[in-house]
mmCIF file of C-alpha atoms in Angstrom:
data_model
loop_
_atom_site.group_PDB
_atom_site.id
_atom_site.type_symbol
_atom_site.label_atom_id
_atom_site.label_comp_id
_atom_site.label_asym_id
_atom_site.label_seq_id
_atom_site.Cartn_x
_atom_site.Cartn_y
_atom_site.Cartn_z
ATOM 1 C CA UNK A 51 -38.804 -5.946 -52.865
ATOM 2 C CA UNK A 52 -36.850 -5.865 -50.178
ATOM 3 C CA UNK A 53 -35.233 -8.407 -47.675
ATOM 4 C CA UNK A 54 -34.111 -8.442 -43.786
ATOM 5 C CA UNK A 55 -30.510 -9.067 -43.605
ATOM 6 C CA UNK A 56 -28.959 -10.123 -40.356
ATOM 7 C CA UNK A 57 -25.488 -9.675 -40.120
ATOM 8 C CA UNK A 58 -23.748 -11.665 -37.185
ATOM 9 C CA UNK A 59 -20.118 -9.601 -35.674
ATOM 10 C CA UNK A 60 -17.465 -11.456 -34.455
ATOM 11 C CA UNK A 61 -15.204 -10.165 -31.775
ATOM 12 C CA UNK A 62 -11.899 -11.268 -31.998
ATOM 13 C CA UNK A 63 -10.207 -11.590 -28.618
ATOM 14 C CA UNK A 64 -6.926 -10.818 -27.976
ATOM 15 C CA UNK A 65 -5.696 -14.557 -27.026
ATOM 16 C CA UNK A 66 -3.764 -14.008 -23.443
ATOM 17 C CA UNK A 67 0.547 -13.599 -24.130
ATOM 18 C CA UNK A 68 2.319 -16.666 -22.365
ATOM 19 C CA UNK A 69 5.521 -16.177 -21.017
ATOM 20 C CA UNK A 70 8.186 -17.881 -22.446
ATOM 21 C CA UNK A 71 11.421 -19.178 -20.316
ATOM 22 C CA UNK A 72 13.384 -16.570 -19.670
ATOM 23 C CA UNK A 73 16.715 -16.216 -21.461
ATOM 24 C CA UNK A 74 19.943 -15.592 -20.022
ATOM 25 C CA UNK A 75 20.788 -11.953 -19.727
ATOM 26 C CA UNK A 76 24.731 -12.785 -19.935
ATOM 27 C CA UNK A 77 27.263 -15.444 -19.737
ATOM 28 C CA UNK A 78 29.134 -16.200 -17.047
ATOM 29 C CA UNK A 79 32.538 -13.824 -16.797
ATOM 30 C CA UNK A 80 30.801 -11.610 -19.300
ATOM 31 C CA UNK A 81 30.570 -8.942 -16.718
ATOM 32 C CA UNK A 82 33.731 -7.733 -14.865
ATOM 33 C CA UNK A 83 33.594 -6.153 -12.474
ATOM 34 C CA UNK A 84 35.391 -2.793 -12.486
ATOM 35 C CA UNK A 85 36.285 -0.826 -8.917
ATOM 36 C CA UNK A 86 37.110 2.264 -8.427
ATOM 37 C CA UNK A 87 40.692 3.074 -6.547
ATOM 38 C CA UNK A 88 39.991 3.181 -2.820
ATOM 39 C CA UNK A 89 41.625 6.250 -0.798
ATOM 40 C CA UNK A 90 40.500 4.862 2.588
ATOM 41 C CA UNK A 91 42.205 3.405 5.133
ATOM 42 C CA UNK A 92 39.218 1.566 7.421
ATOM 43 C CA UNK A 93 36.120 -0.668 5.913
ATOM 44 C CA UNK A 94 33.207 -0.012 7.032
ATOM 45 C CA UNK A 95 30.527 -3.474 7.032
ATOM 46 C CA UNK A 96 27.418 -1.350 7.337
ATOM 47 C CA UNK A 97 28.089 1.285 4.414
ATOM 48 C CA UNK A 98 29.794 -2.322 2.319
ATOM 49 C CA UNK A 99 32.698 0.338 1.008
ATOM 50 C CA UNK A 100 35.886 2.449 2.184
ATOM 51 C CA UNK A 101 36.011 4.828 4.838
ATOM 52 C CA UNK A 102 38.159 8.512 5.285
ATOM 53 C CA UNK A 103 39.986 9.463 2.041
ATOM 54 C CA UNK A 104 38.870 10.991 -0.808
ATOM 55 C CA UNK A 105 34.863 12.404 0.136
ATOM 56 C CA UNK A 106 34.226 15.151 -1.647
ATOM 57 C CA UNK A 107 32.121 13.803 -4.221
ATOM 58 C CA UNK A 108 31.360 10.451 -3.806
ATOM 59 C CA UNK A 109 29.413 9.600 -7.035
ATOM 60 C CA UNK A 110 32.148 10.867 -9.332
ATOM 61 C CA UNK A 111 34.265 8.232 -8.617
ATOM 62 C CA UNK A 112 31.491 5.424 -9.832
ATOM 63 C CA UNK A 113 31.353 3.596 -12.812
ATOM 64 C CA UNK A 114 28.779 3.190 -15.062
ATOM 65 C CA UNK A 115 26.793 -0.082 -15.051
ATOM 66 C CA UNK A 116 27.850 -2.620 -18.038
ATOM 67 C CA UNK A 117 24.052 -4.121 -18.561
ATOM 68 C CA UNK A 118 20.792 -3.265 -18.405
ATOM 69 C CA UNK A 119 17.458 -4.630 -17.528
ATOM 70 C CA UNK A 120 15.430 -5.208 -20.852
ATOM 71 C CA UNK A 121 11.658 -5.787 -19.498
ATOM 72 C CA UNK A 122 10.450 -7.051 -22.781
ATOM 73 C CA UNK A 123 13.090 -9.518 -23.697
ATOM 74 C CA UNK A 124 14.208 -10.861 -20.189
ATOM 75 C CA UNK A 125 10.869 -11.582 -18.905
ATOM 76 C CA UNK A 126 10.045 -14.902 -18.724
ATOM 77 C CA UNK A 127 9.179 -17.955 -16.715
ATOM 78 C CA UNK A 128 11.650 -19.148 -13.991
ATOM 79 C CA UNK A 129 11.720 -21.753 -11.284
ATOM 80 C CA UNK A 130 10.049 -19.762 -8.960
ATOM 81 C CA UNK A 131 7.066 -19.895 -11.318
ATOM 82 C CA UNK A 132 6.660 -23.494 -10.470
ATOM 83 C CA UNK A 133 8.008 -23.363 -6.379
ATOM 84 C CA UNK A 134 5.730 -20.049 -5.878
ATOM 85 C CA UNK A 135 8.905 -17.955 -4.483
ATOM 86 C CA UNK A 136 7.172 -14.271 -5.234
ATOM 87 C CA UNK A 137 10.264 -12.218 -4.626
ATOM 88 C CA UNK A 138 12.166 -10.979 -7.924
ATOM 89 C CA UNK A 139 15.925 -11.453 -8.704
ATOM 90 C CA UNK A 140 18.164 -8.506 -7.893
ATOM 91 C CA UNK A 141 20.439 -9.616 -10.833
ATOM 92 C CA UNK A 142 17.678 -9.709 -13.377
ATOM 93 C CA UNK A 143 16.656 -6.173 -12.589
ATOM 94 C CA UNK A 144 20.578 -5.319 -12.780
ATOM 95 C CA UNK A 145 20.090 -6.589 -16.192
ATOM 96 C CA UNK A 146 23.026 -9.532 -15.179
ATOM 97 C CA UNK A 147 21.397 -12.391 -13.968
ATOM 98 C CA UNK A 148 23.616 -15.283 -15.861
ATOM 99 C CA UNK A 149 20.726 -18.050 -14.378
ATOM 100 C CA UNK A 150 17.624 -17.454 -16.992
ATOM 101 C CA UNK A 151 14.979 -19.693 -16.775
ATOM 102 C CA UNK A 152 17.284 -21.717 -13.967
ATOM 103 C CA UNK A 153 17.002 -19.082 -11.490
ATOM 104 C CA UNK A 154 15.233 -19.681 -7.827
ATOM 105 C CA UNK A 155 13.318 -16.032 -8.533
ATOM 106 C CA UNK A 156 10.871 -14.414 -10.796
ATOM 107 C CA UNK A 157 12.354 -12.442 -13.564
ATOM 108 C CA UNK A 158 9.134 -10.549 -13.955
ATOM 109 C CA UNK A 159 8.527 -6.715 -12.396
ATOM 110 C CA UNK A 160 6.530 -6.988 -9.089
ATOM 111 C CA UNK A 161 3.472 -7.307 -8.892
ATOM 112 C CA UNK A 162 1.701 -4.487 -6.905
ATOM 113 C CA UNK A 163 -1.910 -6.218 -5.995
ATOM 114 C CA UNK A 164 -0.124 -9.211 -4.525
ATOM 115 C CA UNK A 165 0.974 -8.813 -1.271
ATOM 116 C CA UNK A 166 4.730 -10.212 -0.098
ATOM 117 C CA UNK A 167 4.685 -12.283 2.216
ATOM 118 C CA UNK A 168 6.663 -11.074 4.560
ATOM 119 C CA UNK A 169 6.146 -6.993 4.910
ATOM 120 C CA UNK A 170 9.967 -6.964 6.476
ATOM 121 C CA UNK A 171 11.398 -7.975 3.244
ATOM 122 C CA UNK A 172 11.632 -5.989 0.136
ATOM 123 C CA UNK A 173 10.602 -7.215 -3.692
ATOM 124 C CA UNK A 174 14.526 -8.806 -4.056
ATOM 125 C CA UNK A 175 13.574 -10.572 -0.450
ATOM 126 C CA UNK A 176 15.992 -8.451 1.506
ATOM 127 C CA UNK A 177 15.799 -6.927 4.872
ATOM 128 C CA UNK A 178 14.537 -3.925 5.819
ATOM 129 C CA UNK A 179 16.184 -1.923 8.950
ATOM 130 C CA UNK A 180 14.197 0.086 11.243
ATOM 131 C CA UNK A 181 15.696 3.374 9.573
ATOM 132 C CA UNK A 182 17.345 4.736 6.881
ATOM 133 C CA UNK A 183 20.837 5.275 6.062
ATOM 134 C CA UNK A 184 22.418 8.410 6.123
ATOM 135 C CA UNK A 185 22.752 8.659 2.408
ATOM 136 C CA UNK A 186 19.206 7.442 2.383
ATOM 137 C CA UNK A 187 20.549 4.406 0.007
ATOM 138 C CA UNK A 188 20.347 0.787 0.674
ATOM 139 C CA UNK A 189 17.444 -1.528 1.457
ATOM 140 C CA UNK A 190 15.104 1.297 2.840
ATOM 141 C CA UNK A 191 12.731 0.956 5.915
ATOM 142 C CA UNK A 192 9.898 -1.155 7.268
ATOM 143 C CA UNK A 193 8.747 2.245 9.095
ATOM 144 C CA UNK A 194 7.845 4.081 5.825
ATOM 145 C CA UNK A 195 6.029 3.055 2.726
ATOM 146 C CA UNK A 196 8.306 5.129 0.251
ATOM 147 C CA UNK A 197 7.356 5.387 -2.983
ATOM 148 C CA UNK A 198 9.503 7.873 -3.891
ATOM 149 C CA UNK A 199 12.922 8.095 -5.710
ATOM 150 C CA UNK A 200 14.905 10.549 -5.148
ATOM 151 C CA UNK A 201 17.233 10.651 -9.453
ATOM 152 C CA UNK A 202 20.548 12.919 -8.984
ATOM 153 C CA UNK A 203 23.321 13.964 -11.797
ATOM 154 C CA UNK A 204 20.567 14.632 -14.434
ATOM 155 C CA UNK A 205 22.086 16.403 -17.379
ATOM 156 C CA UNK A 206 20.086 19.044 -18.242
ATOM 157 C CA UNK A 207 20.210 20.045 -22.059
ATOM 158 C CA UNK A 208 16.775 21.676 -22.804
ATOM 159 C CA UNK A 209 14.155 23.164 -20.958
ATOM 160 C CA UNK A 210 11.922 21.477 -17.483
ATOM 161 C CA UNK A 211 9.164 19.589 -19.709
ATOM 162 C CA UNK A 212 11.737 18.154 -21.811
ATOM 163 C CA UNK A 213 13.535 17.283 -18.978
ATOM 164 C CA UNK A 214 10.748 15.679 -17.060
ATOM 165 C CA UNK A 215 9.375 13.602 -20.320
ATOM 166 C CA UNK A 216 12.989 11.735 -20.645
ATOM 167 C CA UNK A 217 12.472 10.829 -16.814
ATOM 168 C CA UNK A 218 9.289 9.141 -17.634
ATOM 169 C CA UNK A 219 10.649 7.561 -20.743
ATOM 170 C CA UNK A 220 12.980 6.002 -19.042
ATOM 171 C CA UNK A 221 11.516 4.964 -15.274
ATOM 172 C CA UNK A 222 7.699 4.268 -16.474
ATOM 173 C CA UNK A 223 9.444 1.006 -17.769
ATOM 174 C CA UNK A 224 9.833 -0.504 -14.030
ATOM 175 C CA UNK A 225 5.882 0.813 -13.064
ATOM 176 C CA UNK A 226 2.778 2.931 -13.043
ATOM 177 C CA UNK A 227 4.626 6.691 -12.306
ATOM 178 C CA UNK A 228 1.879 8.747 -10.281
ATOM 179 C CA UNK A 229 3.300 11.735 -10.140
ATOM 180 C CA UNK A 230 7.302 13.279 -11.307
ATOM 181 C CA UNK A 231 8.834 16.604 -10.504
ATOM 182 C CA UNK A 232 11.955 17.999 -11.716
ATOM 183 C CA UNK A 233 13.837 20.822 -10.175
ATOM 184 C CA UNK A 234 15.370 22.438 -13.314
ATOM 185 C CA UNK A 235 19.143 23.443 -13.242
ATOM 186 C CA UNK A 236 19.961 21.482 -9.962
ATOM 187 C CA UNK A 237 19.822 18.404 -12.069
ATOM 188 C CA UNK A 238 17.219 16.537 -9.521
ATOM 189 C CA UNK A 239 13.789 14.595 -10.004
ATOM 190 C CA UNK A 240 11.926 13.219 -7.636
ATOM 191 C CA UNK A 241 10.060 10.255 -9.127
ATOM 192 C CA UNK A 242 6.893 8.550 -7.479
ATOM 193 C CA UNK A 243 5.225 5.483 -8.077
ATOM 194 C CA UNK A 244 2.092 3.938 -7.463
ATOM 195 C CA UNK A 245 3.043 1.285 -5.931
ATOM 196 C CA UNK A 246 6.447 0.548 -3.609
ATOM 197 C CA UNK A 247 7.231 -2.604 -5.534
ATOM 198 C CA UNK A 248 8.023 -0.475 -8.327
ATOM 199 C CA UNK A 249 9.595 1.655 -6.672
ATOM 200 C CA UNK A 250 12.311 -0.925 -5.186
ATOM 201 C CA UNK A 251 12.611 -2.476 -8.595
ATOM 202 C CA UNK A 252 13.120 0.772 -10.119
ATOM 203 C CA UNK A 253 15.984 1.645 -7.625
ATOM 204 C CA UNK A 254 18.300 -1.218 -8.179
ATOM 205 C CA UNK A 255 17.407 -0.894 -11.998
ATOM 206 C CA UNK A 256 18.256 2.410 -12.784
ATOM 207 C CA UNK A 257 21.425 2.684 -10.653
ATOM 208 C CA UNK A 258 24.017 4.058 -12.179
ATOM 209 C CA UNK A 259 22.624 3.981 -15.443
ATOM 210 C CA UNK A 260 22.184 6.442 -17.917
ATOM 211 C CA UNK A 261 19.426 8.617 -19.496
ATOM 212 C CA UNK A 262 19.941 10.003 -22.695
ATOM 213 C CA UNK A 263 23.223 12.031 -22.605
ATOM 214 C CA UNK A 264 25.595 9.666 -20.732
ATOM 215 C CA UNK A 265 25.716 10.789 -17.444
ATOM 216 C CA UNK A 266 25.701 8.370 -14.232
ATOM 217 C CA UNK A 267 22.724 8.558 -12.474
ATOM 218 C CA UNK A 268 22.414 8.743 -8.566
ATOM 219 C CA UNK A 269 19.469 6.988 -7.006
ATOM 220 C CA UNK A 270 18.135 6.626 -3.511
ATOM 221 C CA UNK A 271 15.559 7.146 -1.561
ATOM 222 C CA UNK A 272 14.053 10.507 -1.265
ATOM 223 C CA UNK A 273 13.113 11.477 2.184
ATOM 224 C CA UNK A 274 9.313 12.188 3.679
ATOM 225 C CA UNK A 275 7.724 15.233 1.484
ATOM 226 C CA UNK A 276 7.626 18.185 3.805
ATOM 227 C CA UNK A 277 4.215 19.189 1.485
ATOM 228 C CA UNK A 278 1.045 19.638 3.765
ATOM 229 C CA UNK A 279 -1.288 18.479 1.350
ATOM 230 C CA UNK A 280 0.912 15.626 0.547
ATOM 231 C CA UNK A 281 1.295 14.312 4.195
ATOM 232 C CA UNK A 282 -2.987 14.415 4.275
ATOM 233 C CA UNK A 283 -3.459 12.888 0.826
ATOM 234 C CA UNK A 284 -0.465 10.023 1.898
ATOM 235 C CA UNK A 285 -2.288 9.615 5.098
ATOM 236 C CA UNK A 286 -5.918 9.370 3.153
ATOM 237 C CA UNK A 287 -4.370 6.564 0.810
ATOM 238 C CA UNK A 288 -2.875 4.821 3.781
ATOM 239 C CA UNK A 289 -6.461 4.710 5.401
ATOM 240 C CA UNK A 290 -7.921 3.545 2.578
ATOM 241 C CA UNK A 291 -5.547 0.758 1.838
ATOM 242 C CA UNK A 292 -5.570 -0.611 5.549
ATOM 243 C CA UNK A 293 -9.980 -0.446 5.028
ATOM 244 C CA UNK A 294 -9.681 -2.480 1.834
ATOM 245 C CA UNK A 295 -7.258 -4.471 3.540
ATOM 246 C CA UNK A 296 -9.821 -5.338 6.329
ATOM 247 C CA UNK A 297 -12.700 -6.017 4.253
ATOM 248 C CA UNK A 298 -11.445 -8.089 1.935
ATOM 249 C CA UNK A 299 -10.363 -10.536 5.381
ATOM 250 C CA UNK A 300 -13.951 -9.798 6.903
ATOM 251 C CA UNK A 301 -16.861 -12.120 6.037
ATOM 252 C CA UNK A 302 -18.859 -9.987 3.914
ATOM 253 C CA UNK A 303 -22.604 -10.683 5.892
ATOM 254 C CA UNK A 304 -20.716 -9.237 9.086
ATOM 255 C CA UNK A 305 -19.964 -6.350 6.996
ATOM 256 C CA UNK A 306 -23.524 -5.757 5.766
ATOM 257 C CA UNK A 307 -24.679 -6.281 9.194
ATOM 258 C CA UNK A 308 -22.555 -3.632 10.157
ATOM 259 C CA UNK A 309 -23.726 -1.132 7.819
ATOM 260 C CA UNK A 310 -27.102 -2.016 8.133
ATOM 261 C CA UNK A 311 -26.768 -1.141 12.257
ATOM 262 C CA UNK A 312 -24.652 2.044 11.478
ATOM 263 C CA UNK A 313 -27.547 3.489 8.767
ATOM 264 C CA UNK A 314 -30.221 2.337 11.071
ATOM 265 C CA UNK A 315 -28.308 4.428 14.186
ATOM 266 C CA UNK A 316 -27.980 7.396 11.670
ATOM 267 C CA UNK A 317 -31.545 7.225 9.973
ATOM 268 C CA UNK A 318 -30.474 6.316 6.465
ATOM 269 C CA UNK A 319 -32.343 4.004 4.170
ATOM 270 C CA UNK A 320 -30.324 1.584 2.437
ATOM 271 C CA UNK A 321 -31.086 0.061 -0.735
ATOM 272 C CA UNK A 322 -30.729 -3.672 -2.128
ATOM 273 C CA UNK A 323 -27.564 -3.686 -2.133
ATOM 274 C CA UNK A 324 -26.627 -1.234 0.482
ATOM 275 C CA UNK A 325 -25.897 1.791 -0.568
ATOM 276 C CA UNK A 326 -27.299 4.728 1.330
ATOM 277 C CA UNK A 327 -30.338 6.524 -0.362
ATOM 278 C CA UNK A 328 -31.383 10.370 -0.063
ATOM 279 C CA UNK A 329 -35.055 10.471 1.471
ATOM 280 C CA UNK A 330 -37.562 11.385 -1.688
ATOM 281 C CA UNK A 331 -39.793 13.575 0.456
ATOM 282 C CA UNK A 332 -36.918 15.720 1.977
ATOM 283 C CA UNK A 333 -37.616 19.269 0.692
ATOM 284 C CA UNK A 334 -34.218 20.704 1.876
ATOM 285 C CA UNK A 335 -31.433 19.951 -0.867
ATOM 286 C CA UNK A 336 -29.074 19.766 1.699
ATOM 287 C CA UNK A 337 -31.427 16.956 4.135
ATOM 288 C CA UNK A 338 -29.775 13.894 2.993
ATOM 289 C CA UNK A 339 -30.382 11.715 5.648
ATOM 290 C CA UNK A 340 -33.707 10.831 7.452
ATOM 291 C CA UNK A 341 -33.567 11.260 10.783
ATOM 292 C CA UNK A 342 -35.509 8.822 13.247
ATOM 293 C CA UNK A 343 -38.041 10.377 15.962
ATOM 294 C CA UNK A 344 -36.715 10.249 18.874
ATOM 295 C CA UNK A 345 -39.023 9.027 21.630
ATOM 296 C CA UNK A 346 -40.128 11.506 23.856
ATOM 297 C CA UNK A 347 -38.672 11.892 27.023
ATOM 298 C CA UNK A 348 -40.756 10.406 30.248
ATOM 299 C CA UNK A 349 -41.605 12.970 32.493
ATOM 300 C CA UNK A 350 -39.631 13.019 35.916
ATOM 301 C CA UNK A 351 -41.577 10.807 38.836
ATOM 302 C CA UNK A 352 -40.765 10.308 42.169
ATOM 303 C CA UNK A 353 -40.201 6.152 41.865
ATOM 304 C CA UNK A 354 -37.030 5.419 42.418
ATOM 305 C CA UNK A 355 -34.486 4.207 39.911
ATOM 306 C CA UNK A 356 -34.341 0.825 39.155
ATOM 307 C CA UNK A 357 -31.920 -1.555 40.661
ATOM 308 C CA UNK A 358 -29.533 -3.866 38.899
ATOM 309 C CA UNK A 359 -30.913 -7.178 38.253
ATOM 310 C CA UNK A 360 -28.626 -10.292 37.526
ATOM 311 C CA UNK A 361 -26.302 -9.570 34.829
ATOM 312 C CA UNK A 362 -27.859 -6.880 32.930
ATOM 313 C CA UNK A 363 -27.386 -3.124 35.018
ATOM 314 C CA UNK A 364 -30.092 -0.992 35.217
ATOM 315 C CA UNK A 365 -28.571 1.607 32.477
ATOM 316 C CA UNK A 366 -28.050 -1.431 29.963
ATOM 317 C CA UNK A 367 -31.997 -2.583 29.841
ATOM 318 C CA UNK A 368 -32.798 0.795 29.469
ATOM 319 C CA UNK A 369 -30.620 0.947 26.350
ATOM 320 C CA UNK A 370 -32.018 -2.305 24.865
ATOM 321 C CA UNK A 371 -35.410 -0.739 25.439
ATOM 322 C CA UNK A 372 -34.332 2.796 23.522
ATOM 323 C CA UNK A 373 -33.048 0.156 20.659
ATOM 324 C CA UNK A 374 -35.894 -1.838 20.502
ATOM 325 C CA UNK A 375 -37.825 1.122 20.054
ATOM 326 C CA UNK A 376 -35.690 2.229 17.214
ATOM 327 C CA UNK A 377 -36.159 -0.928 15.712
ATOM 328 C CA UNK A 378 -39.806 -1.136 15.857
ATOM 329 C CA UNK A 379 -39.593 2.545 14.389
ATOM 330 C CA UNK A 380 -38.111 1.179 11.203
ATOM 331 C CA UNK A 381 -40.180 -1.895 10.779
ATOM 332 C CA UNK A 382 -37.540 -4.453 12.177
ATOM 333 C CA UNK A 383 -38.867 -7.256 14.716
ATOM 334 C CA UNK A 384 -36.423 -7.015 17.697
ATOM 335 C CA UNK A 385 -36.909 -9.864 20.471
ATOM 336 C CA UNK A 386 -35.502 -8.118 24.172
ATOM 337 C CA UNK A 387 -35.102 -10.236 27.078
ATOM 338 C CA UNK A 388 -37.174 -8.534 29.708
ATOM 339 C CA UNK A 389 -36.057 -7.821 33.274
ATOM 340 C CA UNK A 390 -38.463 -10.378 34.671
ATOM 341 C CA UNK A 391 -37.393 -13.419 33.117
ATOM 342 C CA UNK A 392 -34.100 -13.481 34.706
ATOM 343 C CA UNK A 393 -34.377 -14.162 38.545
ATOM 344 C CA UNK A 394 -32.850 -11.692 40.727
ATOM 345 C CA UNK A 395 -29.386 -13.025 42.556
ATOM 346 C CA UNK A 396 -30.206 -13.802 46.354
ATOM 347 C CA UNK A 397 -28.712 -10.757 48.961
ATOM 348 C CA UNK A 398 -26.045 -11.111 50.662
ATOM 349 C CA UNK A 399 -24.425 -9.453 53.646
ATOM 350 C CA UNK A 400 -21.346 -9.273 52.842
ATOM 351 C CA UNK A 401 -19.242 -6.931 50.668
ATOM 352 C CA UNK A 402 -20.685 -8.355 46.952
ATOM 353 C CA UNK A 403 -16.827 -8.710 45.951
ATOM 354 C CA UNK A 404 -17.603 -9.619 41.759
ATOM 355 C CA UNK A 405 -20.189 -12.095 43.024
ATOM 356 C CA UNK A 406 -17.931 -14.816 43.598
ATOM 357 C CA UNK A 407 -19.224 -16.302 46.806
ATOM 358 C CA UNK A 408 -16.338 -14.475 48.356
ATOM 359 C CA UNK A 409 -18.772 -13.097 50.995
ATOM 360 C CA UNK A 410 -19.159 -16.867 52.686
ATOM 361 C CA UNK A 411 -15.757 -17.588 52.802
#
């Protein structure tokens, strides 16, 4: 004897991870703030530091940050939450912001499918400048998209994979990494992102911090790769973004219309939902596209060519013709207003400037 038993599974769904407030990274006067001696004699407002003196290595006079962003534990709902500021707070990626859930800006990383709204700006709402700095540090550019970081003063203690997976330990934290590279025993990676928010987070965050063995860390911008195949593929993704970019503002009929008019000017079949389709009956592998007979070509006569008749030249009503016989081709109705129906302009004997009546005055 035996009996049908049903059994019923229940998927358990993850439930969705609020964010809390966020907490305040430090206390006020917690942080001091520690300078190094400065050997110059003039400041200079555009670098923000010291000029002349003491340049022969500029990063071994710096001092190692006191606090550190901690993604996990300082995220957390803000003001800006509830105003709808999008840009993040510089402090909070510095790992001091003394503010917590008070602050005017997100203490959240940036997020990379929402657009800022101003493209001037960076993530931290700062200016961009129409180039970069010599030492390629700062704000960055409005020029570029750079999503590349450019990590000095790496100490090296074991061999280039080992290298390269404490890099991504420590930077994945800030973003999606697409690609890393490290040039072994000059003590450089080159670290690139996915998207430019993280980039710009990752900057401020990771200056002058530390990996694993103590060292200060030199950040900034890395200049344009000089790779061939990286210019095309940087290019390809720029293309691509801009296309998304325009159809996602673009009403989606006059999209399909479009597409429909390109396939039917190429002789593709579309399907339902307008895709193009290989032709069945095509015996060549390589024949995917079905090409439209052309009409044949009328056979030269002696009438003379006809003449332009009110708005619509000669050459144009030829070409709605050579459409409308495409269209009938394909099984599409096509209504063409025919030369007749409009009634030709009167002559005149003057010069025909644009058909304004000029000619009488």
């Amino acid at each position: 004897m035996s009996t049908d038993e049903t059994s019923t599974v229940v998927v358990k769904t993850k439930p969705v991870k609020k964010l809390k407030p966020a907490r305040k990274q430090v206390k006020a006067g917690d942080v001091e703030r520690k300078e190094t001696p400065q050997t110059g004699k003039e400041y200079n407002i555009w670098y923000n530091k010291w000029a002349g003196g003491d340049r022969e290595d500029n990063y071994s006079n710096k001092v190692k940050s006191q606090t550190r962003c901690n993604i996990k534990k300082d995220s957390g709902l803000t003001r800006a939450n509830t105003t709808g500021i999008r840009y993040c707070c510089l402090f909070y990626a510095r790992g001091c912001c003394p503010y917590g859930w008070e602050c005017d800006y997100l203490h959240t990383l940036p997020d990379p499918d929402n657009a800022l709204p101003d493209s001037s700006k960076d993530c931290f709402a700062r200016d961009k400048f129409s180039d970069y700095r010599d030492d390629m540090g700062g704000v960055g550019s409005f020029n570029r998209q750079n999503r590349t970081l450019y990590v000095g003063r790496i100490k090296e203690t074991g061999p280039g994979p080992e290298t390269e997976e404490i890099v991504i330990r420590h930077f994945k934290e800030w973003g999606e990494i697409e690609r890393i590279r490290v040039l072994q025993y000059r003590s450089v990676a080159f670290v690139t992102y996915v998207s430019e928010f993280g980039a710009q987070f990752a900057k401020e965050a990771m200056a002058c911090q530390s990996l694993d063995n103590d060292e200060i860390l030199n950040v900034r911008w890395a200049t344009e790769d000089p790779n061939p195949v990286q210019k095309v593929a940087e290019k390809r993704r720029l293309e691509e973004i801009g296309q998304e970019a325009i159809k996602a503002r673009m009403d989606p009929r006059i999209v399909d219309a479009m597409r429909a008019v390109r396939a039917l000017e190429d002789g593709d079949m579309l399907d339902d939902e307008g895709e193009v389709v290989e032709d069945p009956e095509s015996s060549d592998p390589e024949a995917k596209r079905r090409r439209i007979e052309l009409p044949p070509p009328q056979e030269a006569t002696s009438e003379p060519s006809p003449q332009p008749l009110g708005l619509l030249s000669a050459d144009t009503m030829e070409g709605l013709k050579y459409f409308a016989e495409i269209r009938k081709r394909n099984g599409v109705s096509l209504s063409v207003v025919h030369p007749k129906t409009i009634p030709p302009k009167p002559l005149t004997s003057g010069l025909g400037v644009a058909d304004y009546g000029s000619d009488e005055d």
